[in-house]
Coordinates of C-alpha atoms in Angstrom, one line a residue:
Chain L
X1 CA -3.4 -2.8 -24.4
X2 CA -1.6 -4.3 -21.5
X3 CA -3.1 -1.7 -19.2
X4 CA -6.6 -2.6 -20.5
X5 CA -6.0 -6.3 -19.8
X6 CA -4.7 -5.5 -16.3
X7 CA -7.7 -3.2 -15.7
X8 CA -10.1 -6.1 -16.6
X9 CA -8.2 -8.5 -14.3
X10 CA -8.4 -6.0 -11.5
X11 CA -12.0 -5.2 -12.3
X12 CA -12.9 -8.9 -12.0
X13 CA -11.3 -9.2 -8.6
X14 CA -12.9 -6.0 -7.4
X15 CA -16.3 -7.3 -8.5
X16 CA -15.7 -10.3 -6.3
X17 CA -14.7 -8.1 -3.4
X18 CA -17.8 -6.0 -4.0
X19 CA -20.1 -9.0 -3.5
X20 CA -18.2 -9.7 -0.2
X21 CA -18.9 -6.2 1.1
X22 CA -22.4 -6.4 2.3
X23 CA -23.0 -2.7 2.8
X24 CA -22.0 -1.8 -0.8
X25 CA -24.1 -4.6 -2.0
X26 CA -27.1 -3.4 -0.1
X27 CA -26.9 0.2 -1.0
X28 CA -26.4 -0.3 -4.7
X29 CA -28.5 -3.4 -5.5
X30 CA -31.1 -3.7 -2.7
X31 CA -31.9 -0.2 -1.4
X32 CA -33.0 1.3 -4.8
X33 CA -35.1 -1.7 -5.4
X34 CA -36.7 -1.5 -2.0
X35 CA -37.6 2.2 -2.5
X36 CA -39.1 1.4 -5.9
X37 CA -41.2 -1.4 -4.4
X38 CA -42.3 0.8 -1.5
X39 CA -43.4 3.8 -3.7
X40 CA -44.7 1.4 -6.4
X41 CA -46.9 -0.4 -3.9
X42 CA -48.3 3.0 -2.7
X43 CA -48.9 4.5 -6.1
X44 CA -49.0 1.6 -8.5
X45 CA -48.5 2.3 -12.2
X46 CA -51.9 3.5 -13.5
X47 CA -51.5 6.5 -15.9
X48 CA -51.5 9.9 -14.3
X49 CA -54.4 12.2 -15.2
X50 CA -54.0 13.4 -18.8
X51 CA -50.8 11.4 -19.3
X52 CA -50.0 8.1 -21.0
X53 CA -47.6 7.0 -18.3
X54 CA -47.9 6.1 -14.6
X55 CA -45.6 6.4 -11.6
X56 CA -43.3 3.5 -12.3
X57 CA -43.1 4.4 -16.0
X58 CA -42.0 7.8 -14.9
X59 CA -39.7 6.8 -12.0
X60 CA -37.9 3.6 -13.0
X61 CA -35.3 5.6 -14.8
X62 CA -34.9 7.9 -11.7
X63 CA -34.2 4.9 -9.6
X64 CA -31.7 3.8 -12.2
X65 CA -30.0 7.2 -11.7
X66 CA -30.0 6.5 -8.0
X67 CA -28.0 3.2 -8.7
X68 CA -25.6 5.2 -10.8
X69 CA -25.1 7.8 -8.1
X70 CA -24.6 5.2 -5.4
X71 CA -22.0 3.3 -7.4
X72 CA -20.2 6.4 -8.7
X73 CA -20.1 8.4 -5.6
X74 CA -20.5 6.1 -2.5
X75 CA -18.8 2.9 -3.7
X76 CA -16.0 4.5 -5.8
X77 CA -15.1 7.2 -3.4
X78 CA -15.0 5.1 -0.2
X79 CA -13.2 2.3 -2.0
X80 CA -10.5 4.5 -3.4
X81 CA -10.0 6.5 -0.2
X82 CA -9.8 3.4 1.9
X83 CA -7.4 1.7 -0.6
X84 CA -5.2 4.8 -0.4
X85 CA -5.2 5.0 3.4
X86 CA -4.5 1.3 3.9
X87 CA -1.6 1.3 1.4
X88 CA -3.4 -1.0 -1.1
X89 CA -2.7 1.5 -3.9
X90 CA 0.9 1.5 -2.9
X91 CA 1.1 -2.2 -3.3
X92 CA -0.4 -2.0 -6.8
X93 CA 1.9 0.8 -7.7
X94 CA 4.9 -1.4 -7.0
X95 CA 3.6 -4.0 -9.5
X96 CA 3.8 -3.8 -13.3
X97 CA 0.0 -2.9 -13.4
X98 CA 0.0 0.7 -14.3
X99 CA -1.7 3.2 -11.9
X100 CA -4.3 3.9 -14.6
X101 CA -5.1 0.2 -14.8
X102 CA -5.8 0.1 -11.1
X103 CA -8.3 3.0 -11.3
X104 CA -9.8 1.8 -14.5
X105 CA -10.3 -1.6 -12.9
X106 CA -12.1 0.0 -10.0
X107 CA -14.3 1.9 -12.5
X108 CA -15.1 -1.2 -14.5
X109 CA -16.2 -3.1 -11.4
X110 CA -18.4 -0.3 -10.3
X111 CA -19.9 0.0 -13.7
X112 CA -20.7 -3.7 -13.8
X113 CA -22.5 -3.3 -10.5
X114 CA -24.4 -0.4 -11.9
X115 CA -25.6 -2.4 -14.8
X116 CA -26.6 -5.2 -12.5
X117 CA -28.6 -2.8 -10.3
X118 CA -30.3 -1.3 -13.4
X119 CA -31.2 -4.7 -14.8
X120 CA -32.6 -5.7 -11.5
X121 CA -34.8 -2.6 -11.3
X122 CA -36.0 -3.1 -14.8
X123 CA -36.9 -6.7 -14.3
X124 CA -38.9 -5.9 -11.2
X125 CA -40.7 -3.0 -13.0
X126 CA -41.6 -5.2 -15.9
X127 CA -42.7 -8.2 -13.9
X128 CA -44.7 -6.2 -11.2
X129 CA -46.0 -3.3 -13.2
X130 CA -45.5 -4.0 -16.9
X131 CA -43.4 -0.8 -17.2
X132 CA -43.2 0.7 -20.7
X133 CA -40.4 2.4 -22.6
X134 CA -41.2 5.3 -25.0
X135 CA -37.7 6.4 -26.0
X136 CA -35.1 5.3 -28.5
X137 CA -32.8 2.6 -27.0
X138 CA -29.5 4.0 -28.4
X139 CA -30.3 7.4 -27.0
X140 CA -31.2 6.0 -23.6
X141 CA -28.0 4.0 -23.5
X142 CA -26.1 7.1 -24.4
X143 CA -27.8 9.0 -21.6
X144 CA -27.1 6.1 -19.2
X145 CA -23.4 6.0 -20.1
X146 CA -23.0 9.8 -19.9
X147 CA -24.6 9.8 -16.4
X148 CA -22.5 6.9 -15.2
X149 CA -19.2 8.6 -16.4
X150 CA -20.2 12.0 -15.1
X151 CA -21.2 10.8 -11.6
X152 CA -18.1 8.6 -11.4
X153 CA -16.2 11.8 -12.3
X154 CA -18.0 13.5 -9.4
X155 CA -17.0 10.7 -7.1
X156 CA -13.3 11.2 -8.1
X157 CA -13.4 14.7 -6.7
X158 CA -13.7 13.6 -3.0
X159 CA -11.7 10.5 -3.8
X160 CA -8.8 12.7 -5.0
X161 CA -9.0 15.3 -2.3
X162 CA -9.8 13.2 0.8
X163 CA -6.7 12.6 3.0
X164 CA -8.2 9.7 5.0
X165 CA -10.7 6.9 4.4
X166 CA -13.0 8.6 7.0
X167 CA -12.7 11.9 5.2
X168 CA -13.6 10.2 2.0
X169 CA -16.6 8.6 3.5
X170 CA -17.8 11.9 5.1
X171 CA -17.4 13.7 1.8
X172 CA -19.2 11.0 -0.1
X173 CA -22.1 11.1 2.3
X174 CA -22.3 14.9 2.1
X175 CA -22.5 14.7 -1.7
X176 CA -24.6 11.6 -1.9
X177 CA -27.5 12.0 0.6
X178 CA -28.7 15.5 -0.2
X179 CA -28.5 14.6 -3.9
X180 CA -30.3 11.3 -3.4
X181 CA -33.4 12.9 -1.7
X182 CA -33.5 16.2 -3.5
X183 CA -32.7 15.2 -7.1
X184 CA -35.8 13.2 -7.7
X185 CA -33.8 10.0 -7.7
X186 CA -35.1 8.4 -4.6
X187 CA -38.1 10.7 -3.9
X188 CA -40.2 11.9 -6.8
X189 CA -39.2 15.5 -7.6
X190 CA -42.8 16.8 -7.6
X191 CA -43.1 15.9 -3.9
X192 CA -40.4 18.4 -2.9
X193 CA -41.4 21.9 -1.5
X194 CA -40.5 24.8 -3.9
X195 CA -37.5 26.1 -2.0
X196 CA -35.8 22.7 -2.2
X197 CA -36.6 22.5 -5.9
X198 CA -34.6 25.6 -6.4
X199 CA -31.7 24.2 -4.4
X200 CA -31.9 20.9 -6.3
X201 CA -31.1 22.7 -9.6
X202 CA -27.5 23.0 -8.3
X203 CA -27.1 19.2 -7.9
X204 CA -25.6 17.2 -10.7
X205 CA -27.8 14.2 -10.0
X206 CA -31.0 16.3 -10.6
X207 CA -29.8 16.8 -14.1
X208 CA -29.0 13.1 -14.5
X209 CA -32.4 12.2 -13.3
X210 CA -34.1 14.7 -15.7
X211 CA -32.1 13.5 -18.7
X212 CA -32.8 9.8 -18.0
X213 CA -36.5 10.4 -17.3
X214 CA -36.9 12.6 -20.4
X215 CA -35.3 10.1 -22.7
X216 CA -37.1 7.2 -21.2
X217 CA -40.4 8.9 -21.8
X218 CA -39.7 9.5 -25.5
X219 CA -37.6 12.7 -25.4
X220 CA -34.5 13.2 -27.5
X221 CA -31.1 13.8 -26.0
X222 CA -31.0 17.2 -27.8
X223 CA -34.1 18.3 -25.9
X224 CA -31.9 18.5 -22.8
X225 CA -29.0 20.9 -23.6
X226 CA -28.7 22.2 -20.0
X227 CA -28.6 18.7 -18.5
X228 CA -26.1 17.6 -21.1
X229 CA -23.9 20.6 -20.4
X230 CA -24.0 20.2 -16.6
X231 CA -23.2 16.5 -16.8
X232 CA -20.3 17.0 -19.3
X233 CA -19.0 19.9 -17.1
X234 CA -19.1 17.7 -14.0
X235 CA -17.3 14.9 -15.8
X236 CA -14.5 17.3 -16.9
X237 CA -14.3 18.8 -13.5
X238 CA -13.8 15.4 -12.0
X239 CA -11.2 14.5 -14.5
X240 CA -9.3 17.8 -13.9
X241 CA -9.4 17.4 -10.1
X242 CA -8.2 13.8 -10.4
X243 CA -5.3 14.8 -12.7
X244 CA -4.2 17.6 -10.5
X245 CA -4.7 16.3 -7.0
X246 CA -4.9 12.5 -7.1
X247 CA -2.4 11.0 -4.6
X248 CA -1.3 7.4 -4.2
X249 CA -0.7 7.7 -0.5
Chain B
X1 CA 34.7 -4.8 -11.1
X2 CA 32.0 -2.5 -12.5
X3 CA 29.8 -5.3 -13.9
X4 CA 29.4 -6.9 -10.5
X5 CA 27.9 -3.6 -9.2
X6 CA 24.1 -4.0 -9.3
X7 CA 23.1 -0.8 -7.7
X8 CA 24.9 2.6 -7.5
X9 CA 23.4 5.4 -5.5
X10 CA 25.3 8.7 -6.0
X11 CA 24.8 11.8 -3.9
X12 CA 21.0 11.5 -3.7
X13 CA 19.1 14.1 -1.9
X14 CA 15.4 14.5 -1.2
X15 CA 13.3 16.8 0.8
X16 CA 9.6 16.9 1.7
X17 CA 8.7 20.6 2.0
X18 CA 11.1 21.9 4.6
X19 CA 12.2 18.5 5.9
X20 CA 15.4 17.1 4.4
X21 CA 14.8 13.4 4.2
X22 CA 18.1 12.6 2.5
X23 CA 21.2 14.8 2.3
X24 CA 23.6 13.4 -0.3
X25 CA 23.6 9.7 0.1
X26 CA 26.0 7.5 -1.8
X27 CA 26.6 3.8 -1.7
X28 CA 26.7 0.8 -4.0
X29 CA 25.6 -2.8 -3.8
X30 CA 27.4 -5.8 -5.3
X31 CA 25.8 -8.7 -7.1
X32 CA 24.8 -11.5 -4.7
X33 CA 25.2 -9.7 -1.4
X34 CA 22.8 -8.8 1.3
X35 CA 23.2 -5.1 1.9
X36 CA 21.4 -3.5 4.9
X37 CA 20.5 0.1 5.5
X38 CA 20.4 0.5 9.2
X39 CA 19.1 3.4 11.2
X40 CA 16.3 4.6 13.5
X41 CA 12.8 5.3 12.2
X42 CA 12.7 8.5 10.2
X43 CA 16.4 8.3 9.2
X44 CA 15.5 8.1 5.5
X45 CA 15.6 4.4 4.8
X46 CA 12.2 4.1 3.2
X47 CA 12.8 7.2 1.1
X48 CA 16.0 5.7 -0.1
X49 CA 14.4 2.4 -1.0
X50 CA 11.5 4.1 -2.8
X51 CA 13.8 6.2 -4.8
X52 CA 15.8 3.1 -5.8
X53 CA 12.5 1.4 -6.8
X54 CA 11.5 4.3 -8.9
X55 CA 8.5 5.1 -6.7
X56 CA 9.9 8.5 -5.8
X57 CA 12.1 10.9 -7.7
X58 CA 15.3 12.2 -6.1
X59 CA 15.7 16.0 -6.0
X60 CA 19.3 15.6 -7.0
X61 CA 21.8 12.9 -7.5
X62 CA 21.5 9.7 -9.5
X63 CA 20.6 6.1 -9.1
X64 CA 21.6 3.3 -11.4
X65 CA 19.9 -0.1 -10.9
X66 CA 21.0 -3.0 -13.1
X67 CA 22.4 -0.3 -15.4
X68 CA 19.0 1.4 -15.7
X69 CA 17.5 4.6 -14.4
X70 CA 14.6 3.8 -12.1
X71 CA 12.8 7.0 -13.0
X72 CA 13.0 6.5 -16.8
X73 CA 12.9 2.7 -17.0
X74 CA 10.5 2.0 -14.2
X75 CA 8.4 -0.3 -16.3
X76 CA 11.3 -2.5 -17.3
X77 CA 12.7 -2.6 -13.8
X78 CA 9.4 -3.8 -12.4
X79 CA 10.2 -7.2 -13.9
X80 CA 13.8 -7.4 -12.6
X81 CA 13.3 -5.9 -9.2
X82 CA 10.9 -7.2 -6.5
X83 CA 9.9 -4.9 -3.6
X84 CA 8.3 -5.6 -0.3
X85 CA 7.1 -2.2 1.0
X86 CA 6.5 -1.1 4.5
X87 CA 2.8 -0.3 5.3
X88 CA 1.3 -1.8 2.3
X89 CA -1.8 -3.9 2.4
X90 CA -4.3 -5.8 0.3
X91 CA -8.1 -5.6 0.5
X92 CA -9.4 -7.4 3.7
X93 CA -11.6 -9.8 1.8
X94 CA -9.4 -10.9 -1.0
X95 CA -8.3 -14.6 -0.8
X96 CA -4.6 -15.4 -0.9
X97 CA -5.1 -17.5 -4.0
X98 CA -6.9 -14.6 -5.8
X99 CA -4.2 -12.1 -4.8
X100 CA -1.4 -14.3 -6.1
X101 CA -3.3 -15.1 -9.3
X102 CA -4.0 -11.4 -9.9
X103 CA -0.4 -10.2 -9.2
X104 CA 1.1 -13.1 -11.2
X105 CA -1.1 -12.1 -14.2
X106 CA 0.6 -8.7 -14.2
X107 CA 4.0 -10.2 -15.1
X108 CA 4.7 -11.7 -18.5
X109 CA 6.3 -14.8 -17.0
X110 CA 6.4 -15.7 -13.4
X111 CA 7.6 -18.5 -11.1
X112 CA 5.0 -20.9 -9.8
X113 CA 3.3 -18.9 -7.1
X114 CA 2.1 -22.1 -5.4
X115 CA 5.7 -23.2 -4.9
X116 CA 6.5 -19.8 -3.6
X117 CA 3.8 -19.9 -1.0
X118 CA 4.8 -23.5 -0.1
X119 CA 8.3 -22.2 0.7
X120 CA 6.9 -19.3 2.7
X121 CA 4.8 -21.8 4.8
X122 CA 1.6 -20.3 3.5
X123 CA 0.3 -23.2 1.3
X124 CA -2.4 -24.0 3.8
X125 CA -3.8 -20.4 3.7
X126 CA -4.7 -20.3 0.0
X127 CA -8.4 -19.8 0.7
X128 CA -8.0 -17.5 3.7
X129 CA -8.9 -13.8 3.4
X130 CA -6.0 -11.4 3.6
X131 CA -7.5 -9.9 6.7
X132 CA -7.3 -13.3 8.5
X133 CA -3.5 -13.5 8.2
X134 CA -1.2 -12.8 11.1
X135 CA 1.4 -10.0 10.8
X136 CA 4.2 -12.5 10.0
X137 CA 2.0 -14.2 7.4
X138 CA 1.2 -11.0 5.7
X139 CA 4.9 -10.1 5.6
X140 CA 5.7 -13.5 4.0
X141 CA 2.9 -13.1 1.5
X142 CA 4.3 -9.7 0.4
X143 CA 7.8 -11.3 0.1
X144 CA 6.2 -14.0 -2.1
X145 CA 4.7 -11.2 -4.3
X146 CA 8.1 -9.5 -4.5
X147 CA 9.6 -12.8 -5.8
X148 CA 6.9 -13.5 -8.4
X149 CA 8.9 -12.3 -11.4
X150 CA 12.0 -14.2 -10.2
X151 CA 13.8 -10.8 -9.8
X152 CA 17.5 -10.3 -9.8
X153 CA 17.3 -7.6 -7.1
X154 CA 15.0 -7.7 -4.1
X155 CA 14.2 -4.7 -2.0
X156 CA 12.9 -5.4 1.5
X157 CA 11.7 -2.4 3.6
X158 CA 11.6 -3.1 7.3
X159 CA 11.5 -6.8 6.7
X160 CA 10.9 -8.0 10.3
X161 CA 9.6 -5.0 12.3
X162 CA 6.9 -6.0 14.7
X163 CA 7.5 -9.7 14.3
X164 CA 8.3 -12.2 17.1
X165 CA 11.8 -13.6 17.3
X166 CA 10.7 -16.9 15.7
X167 CA 9.1 -15.1 12.8
X168 CA 12.2 -12.9 12.4
X169 CA 14.6 -15.9 12.2
X170 CA 12.4 -17.6 9.6
X171 CA 12.6 -14.5 7.4
X172 CA 16.4 -14.3 7.9
X173 CA 16.7 -17.8 6.6
X174 CA 14.5 -16.9 3.6
X175 CA 16.7 -13.9 2.8
X176 CA 19.9 -16.0 3.0
X177 CA 18.2 -18.5 0.6
X178 CA 17.6 -15.6 -1.8
X179 CA 21.3 -14.7 -1.7
X180 CA 22.4 -18.3 -2.0
X181 CA 20.3 -18.6 -5.2
X182 CA 22.2 -15.7 -6.7
X183 CA 19.9 -12.8 -6.0
X184 CA 21.0 -9.4 -4.6
X185 CA 19.1 -8.2 -1.5
X186 CA 18.9 -4.6 -0.2
X187 CA 17.0 -4.4 3.0
X188 CA 16.3 -1.8 5.7
X189 CA 16.0 -2.4 9.3
X190 CA 16.1 -0.5 12.6
X191 CA 17.3 -3.7 14.4
X192 CA 21.0 -3.6 14.8
X193 CA 21.2 -7.3 15.6
X194 CA 19.4 -8.1 12.4
X195 CA 21.9 -6.0 10.4
X196 CA 24.8 -7.6 12.2
X197 CA 23.7 -11.2 11.7
X198 CA 22.0 -11.1 8.3
X199 CA 23.9 -8.5 6.2
X200 CA 27.1 -8.9 4.3
X201 CA 27.5 -5.1 4.4
X202 CA 25.7 -2.4 6.1
X203 CA 25.3 1.3 5.7
X204 CA 24.4 3.2 8.9
X205 CA 22.0 6.0 8.1
X206 CA 21.0 8.8 10.4
X207 CA 19.1 12.0 9.7
X208 CA 19.4 11.5 6.0
X209 CA 23.1 11.0 6.0
X210 CA 25.2 7.8 5.6
X211 CA 27.3 7.8 8.8
X212 CA 29.3 4.6 8.2
X213 CA 29.6 1.9 5.6
X214 CA 31.2 -1.5 5.6
X215 CA 30.9 -5.1 6.7
X216 CA 29.6 -5.5 10.2
X217 CA 32.9 -7.1 11.3
X218 CA 34.9 -4.2 9.9
X219 CA 32.7 -1.6 11.4
X220 CA 32.9 -3.3 14.8
X221 CA 36.7 -3.8 14.5
X222 CA 37.1 -0.1 13.7
X223 CA 35.5 0.8 17.0
X224 CA 37.9 2.7 19.3
X225 CA 38.5 0.7 22.4
X226 CA 37.7 -2.5 20.7
X227 CA 36.8 -5.6 22.8
X228 CA 36.1 -5.3 26.5
X229 CA 37.2 -7.9 29.0
X230 CA 35.4 -7.8 32.4
X231 CA 36.3 -9.8 35.5
X232 CA 35.6 -9.5 39.2
X233 CA 39.0 -10.2 40.7
X234 CA 37.9 -11.2 44.2
X235 CA 40.4 -9.0 45.9
X236 CA 41.4 -5.3 45.9
X237 CA 43.9 -4.4 43.2
X238 CA 46.7 -1.9 43.4
X239 CA 47.6 0.6 40.8
X240 CA 50.7 -1.5 40.2
X241 CA 48.6 -4.4 39.0
X242 CA 46.7 -2.1 36.6
X243 CA 49.9 -0.8 35.3
X244 CA 51.2 -4.3 34.6
X245 CA 48.0 -5.0 32.7
X246 CA 48.4 -1.9 30.7
X247 CA 51.9 -3.0 29.8
X248 CA 50.6 -5.9 27.8
X249 CA 50.8 -5.3 24.0
X250 CA 47.3 -4.8 22.6
X251 CA 45.7 -3.6 25.8
X252 CA 44.2 -0.2 25.3
X253 CA 43.3 0.5 28.9
X254 CA 42.6 -1.0 32.3
X255 CA 40.4 0.5 35.0
X256 CA 38.3 -0.5 38.0
X257 CA 34.5 0.0 37.8
X258 CA 33.2 -0.7 41.4
X259 CA 34.5 -4.3 42.1
X260 CA 34.9 -5.1 38.4
X261 CA 38.2 -4.9 36.4
X262 CA 37.6 -3.7 32.9
X263 CA 40.3 -4.2 30.3
X264 CA 40.1 -3.0 26.7
X265 CA 41.9 -5.1 24.1
X266 CA 42.4 -4.7 20.4
X267 CA 41.9 -8.3 19.4
X268 CA 41.2 -11.8 20.7
X269 CA 44.9 -12.7 20.4
X270 CA 45.7 -10.5 23.4
X271 CA 43.6 -12.7 25.6
X272 CA 46.3 -15.3 25.9
X273 CA 48.8 -12.9 27.5
X274 CA 46.1 -11.2 29.5
X275 CA 44.7 -14.4 31.0
X276 CA 48.3 -15.6 31.7
X277 CA 49.1 -12.5 33.7
X278 CA 45.8 -12.5 35.6
X279 CA 46.1 -16.1 36.7
X280 CA 49.8 -15.5 37.6
X281 CA 48.6 -12.6 39.9
X282 CA 46.1 -15.0 41.4
X283 CA 42.9 -13.2 40.3
X284 CA 39.6 -15.0 40.5
X285 CA 38.6 -15.6 36.8
X286 CA 35.2 -17.3 37.6
X287 CA 33.1 -14.6 35.9
X288 CA 35.6 -13.8 33.2
X289 CA 33.6 -12.1 30.4
X290 CA 34.6 -11.0 26.9
X291 CA 32.3 -8.5 25.2
X292 CA 32.8 -7.5 21.6
X293 CA 31.3 -4.2 20.6
X294 CA 28.2 -4.5 18.5
X295 CA 26.8 -2.5 15.7
X296 CA 24.8 -0.7 18.4
X297 CA 28.0 0.6 19.8
X298 CA 29.1 1.6 16.3
X299 CA 25.9 3.5 15.8
X300 CA 26.4 5.3 19.1
X301 CA 29.9 6.1 18.2
X302 CA 29.3 7.4 14.7
X303 CA 26.1 9.3 15.4
X304 CA 26.9 10.4 19.0
X305 CA 23.6 9.2 20.3
X306 CA 21.6 6.1 21.3
X307 CA 19.5 4.3 18.7
X308 CA 16.0 5.4 19.5
X309 CA 13.2 3.0 18.5

């Protein structure tokens, strides 16, 4: 209970710090929006041939997955690695806030940013293209939550293993950028050449995108057993690595 | 006697892989004193303080702090023990006000953090970012944080390293204030003068071992050779004169180093006889100099080497 209160307090301050960090702000809130506006202005949202939905209907949930990945991998990993290197985790550890509260606070802040980014995308898609939603809201929220936790778990792998802030940043970049462009999050999946599509199957974000898109367009969670399994496995792997290897300094 | 003992460290050892950081350290700290662990970097001071704070576990040996075991009762001790760590930081862009509010909120009850910052000379920096503070200001901020819960025991790791003389003296005054308000302070330093001027008792630590323990005055008094008197006599001296000097009670030795006469004495009381004899012999006493050994000399004598920085 006390840990939860402390986590909220830390999360609130971390959120403030996030808005003071212009690069994190840009990559989570502005960059996905820019990409959606760019592709949206090229292709509009008129229905594809033989389909009820157009490009934005199809892609808005993919851009949401991009926000989730940016927060979970880039922001979380680089923050934690930098906090460790600079001795900020040390300082928190010497206070009555439990170590778990510190990490939880970080996750809360990152999750709040994700929600803000998703709402921003949604508003733009509604206002500019009258985007439509075919799925069930509880199922979509569940998919959104699972993807957020799973990708944050993925972010905890480099965050736990990196020895330096620079190492954390490099690892986060190596995970993030290939996933971003190959998973269908930033660039529509169908535009990829076949050999990259095969490679993309190995990326957790590909599965997150597919799940979010499927549920958005009216599918049920249970139509995506492979995606669910991969995301749950990634989540557990992240948890395991964090429990085994996470270091405070 | 036992109840005045705030901290007891008994035969604590710790190694990191193959490196033995601590090899069986024992000491205790009494309530209301300033105890200093002195030694070069890498001697094991930080490891000791982190074990006492419960941030690390000892491989063997035991620690009792306020009657509690720092490993088992870490949560409870957090409220009674404040710590200023070496090499700890806050996020660059957190404001001082926000940091103090956040860390205050972790404790059930706290002293007024504004008053604390006022005393630390930081009340005009409330809206500054942490990254904008000078080294000394950061140090004072962390000390304020260590004092937030009004702790009975304060652990200060390398309190003044890297600060200018003015900043160091300001912190010394703050530490004395802490003691005078009834708190117990355990600090580490690699500055011998700091230990000598600030600490009621010191433990000299080197390569993970406690080489000497006592009040600075007692450690210095226990130095072989004791106080040195130097004078340039202004004329050549015969062995006969040296023998006369050696004959005075309390003189441990007399010799010539170039044109200087160096006499070792056991205490200041010997000076009366010494000066009497010297002026009787017509020696020029213009540059008469008395040099007491310092902790630095004690360190050299107990460890057999110079204090490296």
